[in-house]
Short mmCIF file of C-alpha atoms in Angstrom, two decimals:
data_model
loop_
_atom_site.label_atom_id
_atom_site.label_comp_id
_atom_site.label_asym_id
_atom_site.label_seq_id
_atom_site.Cartn_x
_atom_site.Cartn_y
_atom_site.Cartn_z
CA UNK A 1 6.45 0.81 24.33
CA UNK A 2 5.92 -0.65 20.54
CA UNK A 3 2.72 0.95 18.44
CA UNK A 4 1.72 0.10 14.84
CA UNK A 5 0.08 1.98 12.45
CA UNK A 6 -2.21 1.44 9.06
CA UNK A 7 -1.17 4.03 6.53
CA UNK A 8 -3.10 3.66 3.36
CA UNK A 9 -2.22 6.64 1.55
CA UNK A 10 1.52 5.56 1.59
CA UNK A 11 2.06 4.26 -1.60
CA UNK A 12 5.75 4.88 -2.82
CA UNK A 13 9.14 5.07 -1.75
CA UNK A 14 8.97 9.15 -1.15
CA UNK A 15 6.18 8.23 1.31
CA UNK A 16 8.05 5.89 3.23
CA UNK A 17 10.83 8.42 3.23
CA UNK A 18 8.53 11.36 4.43
CA UNK A 19 6.90 9.08 7.06
CA UNK A 20 10.42 8.13 8.43
CA UNK A 21 11.99 11.27 8.49
CA UNK A 22 8.76 12.72 10.36
CA UNK A 23 8.85 10.19 12.89
CA UNK A 24 12.83 10.60 13.72
CA UNK A 25 12.38 14.38 13.40
CA UNK A 26 9.85 13.92 16.50
CA UNK A 27 11.45 10.75 18.16
CA UNK A 28 15.35 10.79 17.20
CA UNK A 29 15.78 7.70 19.62
CA UNK A 30 12.48 5.87 18.09
CA UNK A 31 13.10 2.47 16.08
CA UNK A 32 11.04 2.61 12.78
CA UNK A 33 10.27 0.00 10.34
CA UNK A 34 8.05 0.14 7.37
CA UNK A 35 6.24 -2.14 5.41
CA UNK A 36 5.26 -0.54 2.21
CA UNK A 37 3.51 -3.10 0.56
CA UNK A 38 1.41 -3.87 3.51
CA UNK A 39 0.98 0.08 4.50
CA UNK A 40 2.14 -0.56 8.16
CA UNK A 41 4.65 1.57 10.08
CA UNK A 42 5.96 -0.10 13.25
CA UNK A 43 7.39 2.39 15.79
CA UNK A 44 9.44 1.60 18.89
CA UNK A 45 9.63 4.58 21.24
CA UNK A 46 8.83 5.96 24.51
CA UNK A 47 6.43 8.47 23.22
CA UNK A 48 2.68 8.21 23.51
CA UNK A 49 0.60 6.74 20.18
CA UNK A 50 -1.19 9.60 19.79
CA UNK A 51 2.22 12.10 19.29
CA UNK A 52 3.27 9.41 16.60
CA UNK A 53 -0.07 9.70 15.04
CA UNK A 54 0.23 13.47 15.16
CA UNK A 55 3.57 13.17 13.64
CA UNK A 56 2.55 10.77 10.63
CA UNK A 57 -0.43 13.24 10.17
CA UNK A 58 1.54 16.47 10.00
CA UNK A 59 3.74 14.65 7.35
CA UNK A 60 0.14 14.34 5.25
CA UNK A 61 -0.69 10.97 5.93
CA UNK A 62 -3.61 9.15 7.76
CA UNK A 63 -2.71 7.23 10.58
CA UNK A 64 -4.76 4.53 11.71
#
């Protein structure tokens, strides 16, 4: 299932790396696409949306 999140406080390459790492740590098989300019993350994986949002929040970012 594909989930999209807007992350307003993701502002640099370091942020992108932290978000991607958090999502891949939670779900190693997930496909993660990050658009820094649009501040959007798309995750295609088998977990629930809330679980991915928790992983993003645990990395220090607010997922909307």
